């Protein structure tokens, strides 16, 4: 089954404790991205990657890191999480690099930072 | 630069009534337009999209949207909604950059 998977689905952590949210897709997609969803703000893009070893900042990259060492994986790293990073996070992928392609979303990771 | 405005944060309707979810965009380049749906506790999934050609696009579950260039709109409509259509709906625009822009979402609440 073609899908985007994220782990963990739920995470509660404390301020400053480094964490990684994994994202993997099995569709051989080139383009992958991370979003955060907050009430009243919709989806905002954090980082995106057009291919292996190619990443770039989205609208809200501060406090996050990403890497793309393999085509299928695109982990999101919070080196020192803070409470304002409490949010619902989505990973997405698409077959092409252009914005005419639809995106396939993972099920989401709900992160709480206390 | 591009932006998307979803004019209603919440739209309550009764089952079998028609519904319209409004979306307006601004962009300095040619655009691609999307509607995504997010059911409770799930990720987003594509509902329909406009890339080019016919300005009226349809989904498999009865939704349709019309691209109106002069009014810069891409409103989503359904003539008769079901309880199962209760979800969050996001309008998105792409074009000119690799960062698609999403609206803030409209919560469609269908009452029996």
XYZ file of C-alpha atoms in Angstrom:
226
model
C 0.000 0.000 0.000
C 1.327 3.417 -1.004
C 1.700 5.506 2.106
C 3.594 8.014 4.203
C 4.328 6.840 7.725
C 5.324 8.896 10.741
C 6.571 7.863 14.148
C 5.734 8.405 16.862
C 2.086 9.374 16.496
C 2.005 10.971 19.927
C 4.871 12.383 21.967
C 5.065 14.249 25.240
C 8.467 15.618 26.152
C 10.129 18.278 28.250
C 11.799 21.494 27.233
C 15.306 21.009 25.898
C 15.233 17.251 25.357
C 16.245 16.497 21.792
C 13.800 14.486 19.751
C 13.376 13.123 16.249
C 10.171 12.435 14.383
C 10.669 9.981 11.560
C 8.960 10.097 8.189
C 9.114 7.469 5.478
C 7.378 7.081 2.112
C 7.242 4.011 -0.118
C 6.246 5.731 -3.366
C 9.720 6.713 -4.598
C 8.723 10.375 -4.372
C 11.359 13.041 -4.891
C 9.702 15.861 -2.977
C 9.109 15.652 0.773
C 8.129 18.279 3.302
C 7.179 18.913 6.910
C 4.260 21.008 8.114
C 2.918 22.040 11.439
C -0.782 22.569 12.012
C -1.985 24.966 14.685
C -5.569 26.059 15.429
C -6.541 29.094 13.407
C -3.274 29.099 11.480
C -3.781 26.191 9.111
C -0.723 24.384 7.782
C 2.634 26.058 7.679
C 5.616 24.508 5.954
C 8.724 23.975 8.067
C 11.226 22.465 5.629
C 11.128 20.756 2.290
C 13.428 18.579 0.238
C 13.508 18.275 -3.535
C 15.762 15.224 -3.523
C 18.463 13.407 -1.583
C 20.846 15.830 0.115
C 18.777 18.825 -1.062
C 16.774 20.606 1.627
C 15.488 24.133 2.057
C 13.601 26.252 4.547
C 9.862 26.718 4.444
C 7.888 29.405 6.183
C 8.670 28.492 9.810
C 12.051 26.729 10.030
C 13.311 28.186 13.316
C 14.038 25.537 15.932
C 13.937 22.624 13.495
C 16.439 20.613 11.474
C 15.974 18.029 8.748
C 18.105 15.673 6.736
C 17.568 13.696 3.546
C 20.190 10.985 3.282
C 17.887 8.494 1.588
C 15.077 9.146 -0.835
C 12.422 7.472 1.301
C 13.234 9.083 4.678
C 12.952 12.663 5.867
C 13.302 12.958 9.653
C 12.427 16.123 11.566
C 14.771 16.982 14.414
C 14.080 19.300 17.326
C 17.446 19.884 18.970
C 16.052 21.781 21.953
C 12.252 21.695 21.956
C 10.317 24.541 23.524
C 6.632 24.809 24.497
C 5.858 26.924 21.417
C 6.682 23.875 19.315
C 3.715 22.039 20.772
C 1.738 21.282 17.633
C 0.456 18.682 15.204
C 3.108 17.787 12.649
C 2.596 16.310 9.205
C 5.056 14.868 6.756
C 4.116 14.902 3.084
C 5.571 13.724 -0.207
C 4.849 14.217 -3.893
C 6.062 12.616 -7.077
C 7.539 15.765 -8.546
C 9.282 18.903 -7.472
C 6.761 21.345 -8.844
C 3.799 22.614 -6.923
C 1.398 21.261 -9.527
C 1.748 17.839 -7.968
C -0.586 16.729 -5.207
C 0.930 15.914 -1.859
C 0.415 12.714 0.115
C 0.271 13.254 3.844
C 1.227 11.073 6.761
C -1.200 10.531 9.670
C 0.390 13.210 11.852
C 2.433 13.398 15.039
C 0.966 15.231 17.991
C 3.797 16.743 19.997
C 3.461 18.291 23.435
C 6.434 20.086 24.981
C 6.099 20.891 28.680
C 4.149 35.969 -3.256
C 0.920 34.053 -2.957
C -1.758 33.750 -0.322
C -4.995 31.907 0.347
C -8.007 33.156 2.270
C -10.705 30.826 3.470
C -13.464 33.164 4.463
C -15.269 30.902 6.915
C -13.606 29.128 9.795
C -16.690 27.035 10.473
C -19.717 26.120 8.356
C -22.597 24.276 10.057
C -25.241 22.718 7.821
C -27.973 20.131 8.040
C -27.685 16.810 6.294
C -28.860 16.850 2.647
C -28.521 20.630 2.435
C -26.188 22.256 -0.107
C -22.918 23.781 1.031
C -20.288 26.161 -0.312
C -16.857 26.593 1.234
C -15.200 29.740 0.024
C -11.604 30.169 -1.033
C -9.908 33.213 -2.514
C -6.295 33.419 -3.529
C -3.761 35.938 -4.654
C -0.750 35.209 -6.790
C 1.452 37.022 -9.253
C 1.970 33.918 -11.376
C -0.120 31.146 -12.867
C -1.576 29.024 -10.134
C -2.479 25.488 -9.371
C -5.340 25.101 -6.920
C -6.212 22.278 -4.560
C -8.776 21.306 -1.991
C -7.690 18.868 0.695
C -9.910 17.198 3.291
C -8.865 16.174 6.784
C -11.143 13.736 8.602
C -10.861 13.589 12.410
C -7.531 12.226 13.607
C -6.212 11.729 10.089
C -3.817 13.400 7.723
C -4.882 15.488 4.764
C -5.933 13.878 1.522
C -6.525 15.434 -1.857
C -10.157 16.100 -2.705
C -9.741 17.766 -6.104
C -7.381 19.991 -8.030
C -7.251 22.494 -10.846
C -4.142 22.564 -13.001
C -5.422 23.758 -16.382
C -8.238 23.189 -18.858
C -11.838 23.034 -17.711
C -12.476 25.446 -14.878
C -14.960 23.088 -13.212
C -13.384 20.142 -11.446
C -15.129 17.342 -9.608
C -14.291 14.786 -6.952
C -15.497 11.213 -6.757
C -17.677 11.894 -3.714
C -19.820 14.657 -5.182
C -17.821 17.805 -4.434
C -16.984 20.259 -7.178
C -14.993 23.476 -7.403
C -14.825 26.153 -10.044
C -11.737 28.163 -10.864
C -12.727 31.781 -11.412
C -9.726 33.759 -12.567
C -11.447 37.140 -12.622
C -12.621 36.754 -9.032
C -9.504 34.839 -7.969
C -11.678 32.231 -6.330
C -11.870 28.469 -6.089
C -15.011 27.788 -4.044
C -15.929 24.237 -3.097
C -19.549 23.122 -3.403
C -21.690 20.082 -2.821
C -25.433 19.986 -3.599
C -26.328 17.596 -0.763
C -24.033 16.843 2.163
C -23.865 13.744 4.335
C -22.880 13.288 7.952
C -19.698 11.637 6.712
C -18.611 14.913 5.051
C -17.943 16.393 8.475
C -14.250 17.310 8.304
C -11.750 20.134 7.989
C -11.261 21.414 4.446
C -8.151 23.213 3.265
C -7.704 25.225 0.120
C -4.143 25.403 -1.219
C -2.395 27.253 -4.008
C 0.872 26.472 -5.724
C 2.818 28.282 -8.373
C 6.031 30.202 -8.741
C 7.813 28.542 -5.857
C 8.230 25.168 -4.225
C 6.302 26.186 -1.165
C 2.573 25.598 -1.581
C 0.412 27.873 0.523
C -2.499 26.553 2.547
C -5.489 28.411 3.858
C -6.393 28.294 7.537
C -9.054 25.677 6.971
C -12.845 25.523 7.164
C -14.531 23.150 9.545
C -17.631 21.663 7.910
C -20.064 20.383 10.519
C -23.013 18.394 9.193
C -25.924 18.011 11.587
C -28.539 15.244 11.296
